[in-house]
Amino acid sequence: MFLSTTAPRGSYNVPININLQGARKRPTRGLLQSRPVQEQMWRVADDGGLKAQIPVSSAGEDRAVLLGFTMMAFSVLMFFVVGITTVKPYVNSNWVERGGCVLIQVELLQDWVGCRGVSIMPCLRVTANHSASGRATLLHHHEDALILAPQCFYVPKCKMEEAALQAEALVVKDNLGEQLGQSLACLTDPAKHRGHALLHRKYSLRRALLALLWPGLMLGGGALLVVLVKLTQQLGLVHRDLGRRGPPHPDLAPVPVHRDQGPEDRPLHVQT
């Protein structure tokens, strides 16, 4: 584009070269080179401009940390429940094996007792002779039978059908009747439950450890997840600092944009 004006004698021409394309591209190129590649993530805003966008990895890391803390919170709740239902009865239990029990009598009482407040059940009473103390004791299947029905051998699964409960009690009676006069291993607690013996211990050390296994695994998994996410973030920060200090990688250099020169990019000569 040339501008011609009438100049006096002795005038001179001064060419002025204005490159608009270079003026527009220079600040943008410097901005891209000054920031690391990890931060060069942009999105188009509503007004047509560019706004910085948070990397997708940070959202995933936040969710992973939240999942880890949630797992640890649920594990603490499970520890509380397991401690009340399993660990505490085992710690407070003092049943030990002292001698054997010889079955003396197995009878089905006429009076029925309550079955966990749901229905009633027939009471099967088993009397045995404890060899260590030489006394007659009431034999029970496990701790629940002693707590719920101190006179009965066991507490079945409570049902509304009384005929089914009676049939089940008769089957157990026949099985124990075949072992009359035989010596069976039994557990006693003379300090708290004198005159009673157990065939099996429901709340044992093995059961308590198995109950604590799943909350322990959940707690360890949640803590490990949080530690791994934090470690990954720290390594990412170290890598970013090293990338800022070191020379730029040739593969990460910004690619120049080439396009045809328009009228605004052509040299402008002003004749004076």
PDB file of N, CA and C in Angstrom, residues 179-249:
ATOM      1  N   GLN A 179     -25.088 -91.591  72.534  1.00  0.00           N
ATOM      2  CA  GLN A 179     -23.779 -91.366  73.146  1.00  0.00           C
ATOM      3  C   GLN A 179     -23.839 -91.369  74.671  1.00  0.00           C
ATOM      4  N   LEU A 180     -24.912 -91.882  75.227  1.00  0.00           N
ATOM      5  CA  LEU A 180     -25.016 -91.970  76.680  1.00  0.00           C
ATOM      6  C   LEU A 180     -23.927 -92.872  77.245  1.00  0.00           C
ATOM      7  N   GLY A 181     -23.301 -92.434  78.323  1.00  0.00           N
ATOM      8  CA  GLY A 181     -22.217 -93.202  78.943  1.00  0.00           C
ATOM      9  C   GLY A 181     -20.864 -92.934  78.341  1.00  0.00           C
ATOM     10  N   GLN A 182     -20.795 -92.171  77.273  1.00  0.00           N
ATOM     11  CA  GLN A 182     -19.516 -91.865  76.634  1.00  0.00           C
ATOM     12  C   GLN A 182     -18.983 -90.531  77.178  1.00  0.00           C
ATOM     13  N   SER A 183     -17.679 -90.395  77.130  1.00  0.00           N
ATOM     14  CA  SER A 183     -17.014 -89.181  77.610  1.00  0.00           C
ATOM     15  C   SER A 183     -16.742 -88.247  76.426  1.00  0.00           C
ATOM     16  N   LEU A 184     -17.173 -87.020  76.563  1.00  0.00           N
ATOM     17  CA  LEU A 184     -16.982 -86.012  75.525  1.00  0.00           C
ATOM     18  C   LEU A 184     -16.142 -84.865  76.080  1.00  0.00           C
ATOM     19  N   ALA A 185     -15.323 -84.269  75.219  1.00  0.00           N
ATOM     20  CA  ALA A 185     -14.531 -83.110  75.635  1.00  0.00           C
ATOM     21  C   ALA A 185     -15.464 -81.923  75.862  1.00  0.00           C
ATOM     22  N   CYS A 186     -15.324 -81.241  76.981  1.00  0.00           N
ATOM     23  CA  CYS A 186     -16.204 -80.118  77.312  1.00  0.00           C
ATOM     24  C   CYS A 186     -15.386 -79.000  77.937  1.00  0.00           C
ATOM     25  N   LEU A 187     -15.953 -77.820  77.970  1.00  0.00           N
ATOM     26  CA  LEU A 187     -15.322 -76.615  78.502  1.00  0.00           C
ATOM     27  C   LEU A 187     -16.109 -76.151  79.723  1.00  0.00           C
ATOM     28  N   THR A 188     -15.407 -75.688  80.731  1.00  0.00           N
ATOM     29  CA  THR A 188     -16.049 -75.225  81.957  1.00  0.00           C
ATOM     30  C   THR A 188     -15.490 -73.862  82.364  1.00  0.00           C
ATOM     31  N   ASP A 189     -16.288 -73.149  83.144  1.00  0.00           N
ATOM     32  CA  ASP A 189     -15.904 -71.846  83.701  1.00  0.00           C
ATOM     33  C   ASP A 189     -16.397 -71.795  85.150  1.00  0.00           C
ATOM     34  N   PRO A 190     -15.638 -72.355  86.083  1.00  0.00           N
ATOM     35  CA  PRO A 190     -16.129 -72.431  87.467  1.00  0.00           C
ATOM     36  C   PRO A 190     -16.328 -71.072  88.116  1.00  0.00           C
ATOM     37  N   ALA A 191     -15.614 -70.057  87.670  1.00  0.00           N
ATOM     38  CA  ALA A 191     -15.722 -68.754  88.323  1.00  0.00           C
ATOM     39  C   ALA A 191     -17.063 -68.084  88.044  1.00  0.00           C
ATOM     40  N   LYS A 192     -17.543 -68.132  86.793  1.00  0.00           N
ATOM     41  CA  LYS A 192     -18.767 -67.429  86.422  1.00  0.00           C
ATOM     42  C   LYS A 192     -19.949 -68.371  86.200  1.00  0.00           C
ATOM     43  N   HIS A 193     -19.711 -69.550  85.688  1.00  0.00           N
ATOM     44  CA  HIS A 193     -20.808 -70.458  85.331  1.00  0.00           C
ATOM     45  C   HIS A 193     -20.561 -71.829  85.975  1.00  0.00           C
ATOM     46  N   ARG A 194     -20.745 -71.878  87.258  1.00  0.00           N
ATOM     47  CA  ARG A 194     -20.568 -73.147  87.965  1.00  0.00           C
ATOM     48  C   ARG A 194     -21.791 -74.036  87.729  1.00  0.00           C
ATOM     49  N   GLY A 195     -21.540 -75.287  87.428  1.00  0.00           N
ATOM     50  CA  GLY A 195     -22.610 -76.230  87.155  1.00  0.00           C
ATOM     51  C   GLY A 195     -23.039 -76.276  85.703  1.00  0.00           C
ATOM     52  N   HIS A 196     -22.270 -75.615  84.831  1.00  0.00           N
ATOM     53  CA  HIS A 196     -22.577 -75.627  83.400  1.00  0.00           C
ATOM     54  C   HIS A 196     -21.298 -75.962  82.623  1.00  0.00           C
ATOM     55  N   ALA A 197     -21.485 -76.578  81.476  1.00  0.00           N
ATOM     56  CA  ALA A 197     -20.364 -76.942  80.611  1.00  0.00           C
ATOM     57  C   ALA A 197     -20.779 -76.747  79.154  1.00  0.00           C
ATOM     58  N   LEU A 198     -19.779 -76.550  78.308  1.00  0.00           N
ATOM     59  CA  LEU A 198     -20.011 -76.322  76.874  1.00  0.00           C
ATOM     60  C   LEU A 198     -19.322 -77.401  76.060  1.00  0.00           C
ATOM     61  N   LEU A 199     -19.988 -77.771  74.962  1.00  0.00           N
ATOM     62  CA  LEU A 199     -19.336 -78.672  74.008  1.00  0.00           C
ATOM     63  C   LEU A 199     -18.408 -77.909  73.080  1.00  0.00           C
ATOM     64  N   HIS A 200     -18.819 -76.746  72.634  1.00  0.00           N
ATOM     65  CA  HIS A 200     -18.031 -75.941  71.693  1.00  0.00           C
ATOM     66  C   HIS A 200     -18.009 -74.499  72.180  1.00  0.00           C
ATOM     67  N   ARG A 201     -16.960 -73.821  71.833  1.00  0.00           N
ATOM     68  CA  ARG A 201     -16.822 -72.402  72.150  1.00  0.00           C
ATOM     69  C   ARG A 201     -17.091 -71.599  70.882  1.00  0.00           C
ATOM     70  N   LYS A 202     -18.133 -70.808  70.895  1.00  0.00           N
ATOM     71  CA  LYS A 202     -18.527 -70.063  69.702  1.00  0.00           C
ATOM     72  C   LYS A 202     -17.564 -68.923  69.411  1.00  0.00           C
ATOM     73  N   TYR A 203     -17.201 -68.174  70.435  1.00  0.00           N
ATOM     74  CA  TYR A 203     -16.319 -67.013  70.253  1.00  0.00           C
ATOM     75  C   TYR A 203     -14.895 -67.441  70.587  1.00  0.00           C
ATOM     76  N   SER A 204     -14.199 -67.909  69.560  1.00  0.00           N
ATOM     77  CA  SER A 204     -12.826 -68.386  69.723  1.00  0.00           C
ATOM     78  C   SER A 204     -11.846 -67.371  69.142  1.00  0.00           C
ATOM     79  N   LEU A 205     -10.567 -67.634  69.354  1.00  0.00           N
ATOM     80  CA  LEU A 205      -9.527 -66.750  68.832  1.00  0.00           C
ATOM     81  C   LEU A 205      -9.519 -66.763  67.305  1.00  0.00           C
ATOM     82  N   ARG A 206      -9.713 -67.909  66.714  1.00  0.00           N
ATOM     83  CA  ARG A 206      -9.717 -68.006  65.255  1.00  0.00           C
ATOM     84  C   ARG A 206     -10.869 -67.197  64.657  1.00  0.00           C
ATOM     85  N   ARG A 207     -12.030 -67.286  65.275  1.00  0.00           N
ATOM     86  CA  ARG A 207     -13.165 -66.527  64.761  1.00  0.00           C
ATOM     87  C   ARG A 207     -12.952 -65.023  64.942  1.00  0.00           C
ATOM     88  N   ALA A 208     -12.356 -64.622  66.044  1.00  0.00           N
ATOM     89  CA  ALA A 208     -12.100 -63.200  66.262  1.00  0.00           C
ATOM     90  C   ALA A 208     -11.102 -62.650  65.241  1.00  0.00           C
ATOM     91  N   LEU A 209     -10.065 -63.435  64.939  1.00  0.00           N
ATOM     92  CA  LEU A 209      -9.093 -62.980  63.944  1.00  0.00           C
ATOM     93  C   LEU A 209      -9.699 -62.909  62.545  1.00  0.00           C
ATOM     94  N   LEU A 210     -10.527 -63.875  62.204  1.00  0.00           N
ATOM     95  CA  LEU A 210     -11.183 -63.831  60.895  1.00  0.00           C
ATOM     96  C   LEU A 210     -12.143 -62.650  60.798  1.00  0.00           C
ATOM     97  N   ALA A 211     -12.807 -62.313  61.899  1.00  0.00           N
ATOM     98  CA  ALA A 211     -13.703 -61.164  61.875  1.00  0.00           C
ATOM     99  C   ALA A 211     -12.932 -59.852  61.727  1.00  0.00           C
ATOM    100  N   LEU A 212     -11.724 -59.789  62.262  1.00  0.00           N
ATOM    101  CA  LEU A 212     -10.903 -58.580  62.148  1.00  0.00           C
ATOM    102  C   LEU A 212     -10.128 -58.505  60.841  1.00  0.00           C
ATOM    103  N   LEU A 213     -10.149 -59.570  60.054  1.00  0.00           N
ATOM    104  CA  LEU A 213      -9.353 -59.594  58.823  1.00  0.00           C
ATOM    105  C   LEU A 213      -9.884 -58.605  57.795  1.00  0.00           C
ATOM    106  N   TRP A 214     -11.201 -58.629  57.538  1.00  0.00           N
ATOM    107  CA  TRP A 214     -11.750 -57.770  56.486  1.00  0.00           C
ATOM    108  C   TRP A 214     -11.656 -56.285  56.823  1.00  0.00           C
ATOM    109  N   PRO A 215     -11.983 -55.846  58.044  1.00  0.00           N
ATOM    110  CA  PRO A 215     -11.741 -54.425  58.345  1.00  0.00           C
ATOM    111  C   PRO A 215     -10.281 -54.027  58.244  1.00  0.00           C
ATOM    112  N   GLY A 216      -9.378 -54.943  58.633  1.00  0.00           N
ATOM    113  CA  GLY A 216      -7.956 -54.640  58.509  1.00  0.00           C
ATOM    114  C   GLY A 216      -7.520 -54.484  57.058  1.00  0.00           C
ATOM    115  N   LEU A 217      -8.019 -55.358  56.184  1.00  0.00           N
ATOM    116  CA  LEU A 217      -7.689 -55.239  54.757  1.00  0.00           C
ATOM    117  C   LEU A 217      -8.241 -53.955  54.158  1.00  0.00           C
ATOM    118  N   MET A 218      -9.457 -53.587  54.545  1.00  0.00           N
ATOM    119  CA  MET A 218     -10.046 -52.343  54.025  1.00  0.00           C
ATOM    120  C   MET A 218      -9.273 -51.126  54.520  1.00  0.00           C
ATOM    121  N   LEU A 219      -8.871 -51.140  55.788  1.00  0.00           N
ATOM    122  CA  LEU A 219      -8.094 -50.018  56.321  1.00  0.00           C
ATOM    123  C   LEU A 219      -6.734 -49.912  55.632  1.00  0.00           C
ATOM    124  N   GLY A 220      -6.066 -51.044  55.449  1.00  0.00           N
ATOM    125  CA  GLY A 220      -4.780 -51.019  54.765  1.00  0.00           C
ATOM    126  C   GLY A 220      -4.901 -50.608  53.311  1.00  0.00           C
ATOM    127  N   GLY A 221      -5.961 -51.067  52.621  1.00  0.00           N
ATOM    128  CA  GLY A 221      -6.152 -50.683  51.229  1.00  0.00           C
ATOM    129  C   GLY A 221      -6.431 -49.203  51.074  1.00  0.00           C
ATOM    130  N   GLY A 222      -7.261 -48.632  51.951  1.00  0.00           N
ATOM    131  CA  GLY A 222      -7.537 -47.200  51.875  1.00  0.00           C
ATOM    132  C   GLY A 222      -6.301 -46.365  52.156  1.00  0.00           C
ATOM    133  N   ALA A 223      -5.530 -46.752  53.181  1.00  0.00           N
ATOM    134  CA  ALA A 223      -4.306 -46.010  53.489  1.00  0.00           C
ATOM    135  C   ALA A 223      -3.288 -46.118  52.356  1.00  0.00           C
ATOM    136  N   LEU A 224      -3.167 -47.303  51.769  1.00  0.00           N
ATOM    137  CA  LEU A 224      -2.234 -47.481  50.651  1.00  0.00           C
ATOM    138  C   LEU A 224      -2.649 -46.650  49.443  1.00  0.00           C
ATOM    139  N   LEU A 225      -3.948 -46.557  49.186  1.00  0.00           N
ATOM    140  CA  LEU A 225      -4.430 -45.756  48.058  1.00  0.00           C
ATOM    141  C   LEU A 225      -4.104 -44.283  48.251  1.00  0.00           C
ATOM    142  N   VAL A 226      -4.324 -43.768  49.452  1.00  0.00           N
ATOM    143  CA  VAL A 226      -4.015 -42.356  49.713  1.00  0.00           C
ATOM    144  C   VAL A 226      -2.519 -42.099  49.599  1.00  0.00           C
ATOM    145  N   VAL A 227      -1.692 -43.009  50.125  1.00  0.00           N
ATOM    146  CA  VAL A 227      -0.241 -42.828  50.064  1.00  0.00           C
ATOM    147  C   VAL A 227       0.249 -42.845  48.621  1.00  0.00           C
ATOM    148  N   LEU A 228      -0.286 -43.743  47.807  1.00  0.00           N
ATOM    149  CA  LEU A 228       0.146 -43.808  46.408  1.00  0.00           C
ATOM    150  C   LEU A 228      -0.239 -42.551  45.644  1.00  0.00           C
ATOM    151  N   VAL A 229      -1.437 -42.017  45.902  1.00  0.00           N
ATOM    152  CA  VAL A 229      -1.855 -40.791  45.210  1.00  0.00           C
ATOM    153  C   VAL A 229      -0.967 -39.623  45.618  1.00  0.00           C
ATOM    154  N   LYS A 230      -0.691 -39.489  46.922  1.00  0.00           N
ATOM    155  CA  LYS A 230       0.172 -38.411  47.380  1.00  0.00           C
ATOM    156  C   LYS A 230       1.580 -38.551  46.825  1.00  0.00           C
ATOM    157  N   LEU A 231       2.069 -39.776  46.754  1.00  0.00           N
ATOM    158  CA  LEU A 231       3.403 -40.002  46.187  1.00  0.00           C
ATOM    159  C   LEU A 231       3.432 -39.644  44.706  1.00  0.00           C
ATOM    160  N   THR A 232       2.365 -39.981  43.998  1.00  0.00           N
ATOM    161  CA  THR A 232       2.299 -39.619  42.581  1.00  0.00           C
ATOM    162  C   THR A 232       2.281 -38.111  42.388  1.00  0.00           C
ATOM    163  N   GLN A 233       1.559 -37.396  43.238  1.00  0.00           N
ATOM    164  CA  GLN A 233       1.537 -35.942  43.144  1.00  0.00           C
ATOM    165  C   GLN A 233       2.905 -35.338  43.425  1.00  0.00           C
ATOM    166  N   GLN A 234       3.608 -35.862  44.410  1.00  0.00           N
ATOM    167  CA  GLN A 234       4.940 -35.351  44.708  1.00  0.00           C
ATOM    168  C   GLN A 234       5.907 -35.610  43.560  1.00  0.00           C
ATOM    169  N   LEU A 235       5.834 -36.787  42.977  1.00  0.00           N
ATOM    170  CA  LEU A 235       6.697 -37.081  41.827  1.00  0.00           C
ATOM    171  C   LEU A 235       6.364 -36.186  40.648  1.00  0.00           C
ATOM    172  N   GLY A 236       5.061 -35.880  40.456  1.00  0.00           N
ATOM    173  CA  GLY A 236       4.685 -34.966  39.388  1.00  0.00           C
ATOM    174  C   GLY A 236       5.230 -33.570  39.602  1.00  0.00           C
ATOM    175  N   LEU A 237       5.233 -33.091  40.847  1.00  0.00           N
ATOM    176  CA  LEU A 237       5.796 -31.775  41.132  1.00  0.00           C
ATOM    177  C   LEU A 237       7.302 -31.750  40.898  1.00  0.00           C
ATOM    178  N   VAL A 238       7.978 -32.822  41.318  1.00  0.00           N
ATOM    179  CA  VAL A 238       9.425 -32.881  41.083  1.00  0.00           C
ATOM    180  C   VAL A 238       9.733 -32.907  39.594  1.00  0.00           C
ATOM    181  N   HIS A 239       8.972 -33.691  38.837  1.00  0.00           N
ATOM    182  CA  HIS A 239       9.187 -33.747  37.394  1.00  0.00           C
ATOM    183  C   HIS A 239       8.911 -32.397  36.746  1.00  0.00           C
ATOM    184  N   ARG A 240       7.900 -31.677  37.235  1.00  0.00           N
ATOM    185  CA  ARG A 240       7.588 -30.365  36.673  1.00  0.00           C
ATOM    186  C   ARG A 240       8.690 -29.362  36.963  1.00  0.00           C
ATOM    187  N   ASP A 241       9.256 -29.407  38.172  1.00  0.00           N
ATOM    188  CA  ASP A 241      10.352 -28.498  38.496  1.00  0.00           C
ATOM    189  C   ASP A 241      11.582 -28.799  37.661  1.00  0.00           C
ATOM    190  N   LEU A 242      11.861 -30.093  37.470  1.00  0.00           N
ATOM    191  CA  LEU A 242      13.007 -30.436  36.622  1.00  0.00           C
ATOM    192  C   LEU A 242      12.777 -30.004  35.189  1.00  0.00           C
ATOM    193  N   GLY A 243      11.525 -30.091  34.714  1.00  0.00           N
ATOM    194  CA  GLY A 243      11.231 -29.643  33.356  1.00  0.00           C
ATOM    195  C   GLY A 243      11.384 -28.151  33.193  1.00  0.00           C
ATOM    196  N   ARG A 244      11.082 -27.386  34.240  1.00  0.00           N
ATOM    197  CA  ARG A 244      11.257 -25.940  34.145  1.00  0.00           C
ATOM    198  C   ARG A 244      12.724 -25.539  34.155  1.00  0.00           C
ATOM    199  N   ARG A 245      13.533 -26.254  34.936  1.00  0.00           N
ATOM    200  CA  ARG A 245      14.940 -25.888  35.031  1.00  0.00           C
ATOM    201  C   ARG A 245      15.747 -26.355  33.829  1.00  0.00           C
ATOM    202  N   GLY A 246      15.415 -27.516  33.298  1.00  0.00           N
ATOM    203  CA  GLY A 246      16.195 -28.068  32.200  1.00  0.00           C
ATOM    204  C   GLY A 246      15.851 -27.426  30.870  1.00  0.00           C
ATOM    205  N   PRO A 247      16.654 -27.704  29.813  1.00  0.00           N
ATOM    206  CA  PRO A 247      16.370 -27.154  28.478  1.00  0.00           C
ATOM    207  C   PRO A 247      15.108 -27.771  27.907  1.00  0.00           C
ATOM    208  N   PRO A 248      14.390 -27.039  27.091  1.00  0.00           N
ATOM    209  CA  PRO A 248      13.159 -27.580  26.501  1.00  0.00           C
ATOM    210  C   PRO A 248      13.452 -28.715  25.545  1.00  0.00           C
ATOM    211  N   HIS A 249      12.637 -29.717  25.603  1.00  0.00           N
ATOM    212  CA  HIS A 249      12.793 -30.860  24.716  1.00  0.00           C
ATOM    213  C   HIS A 249      12.376 -30.452  23.305  1.00  0.00           C
TER     214      HIS A 249
END
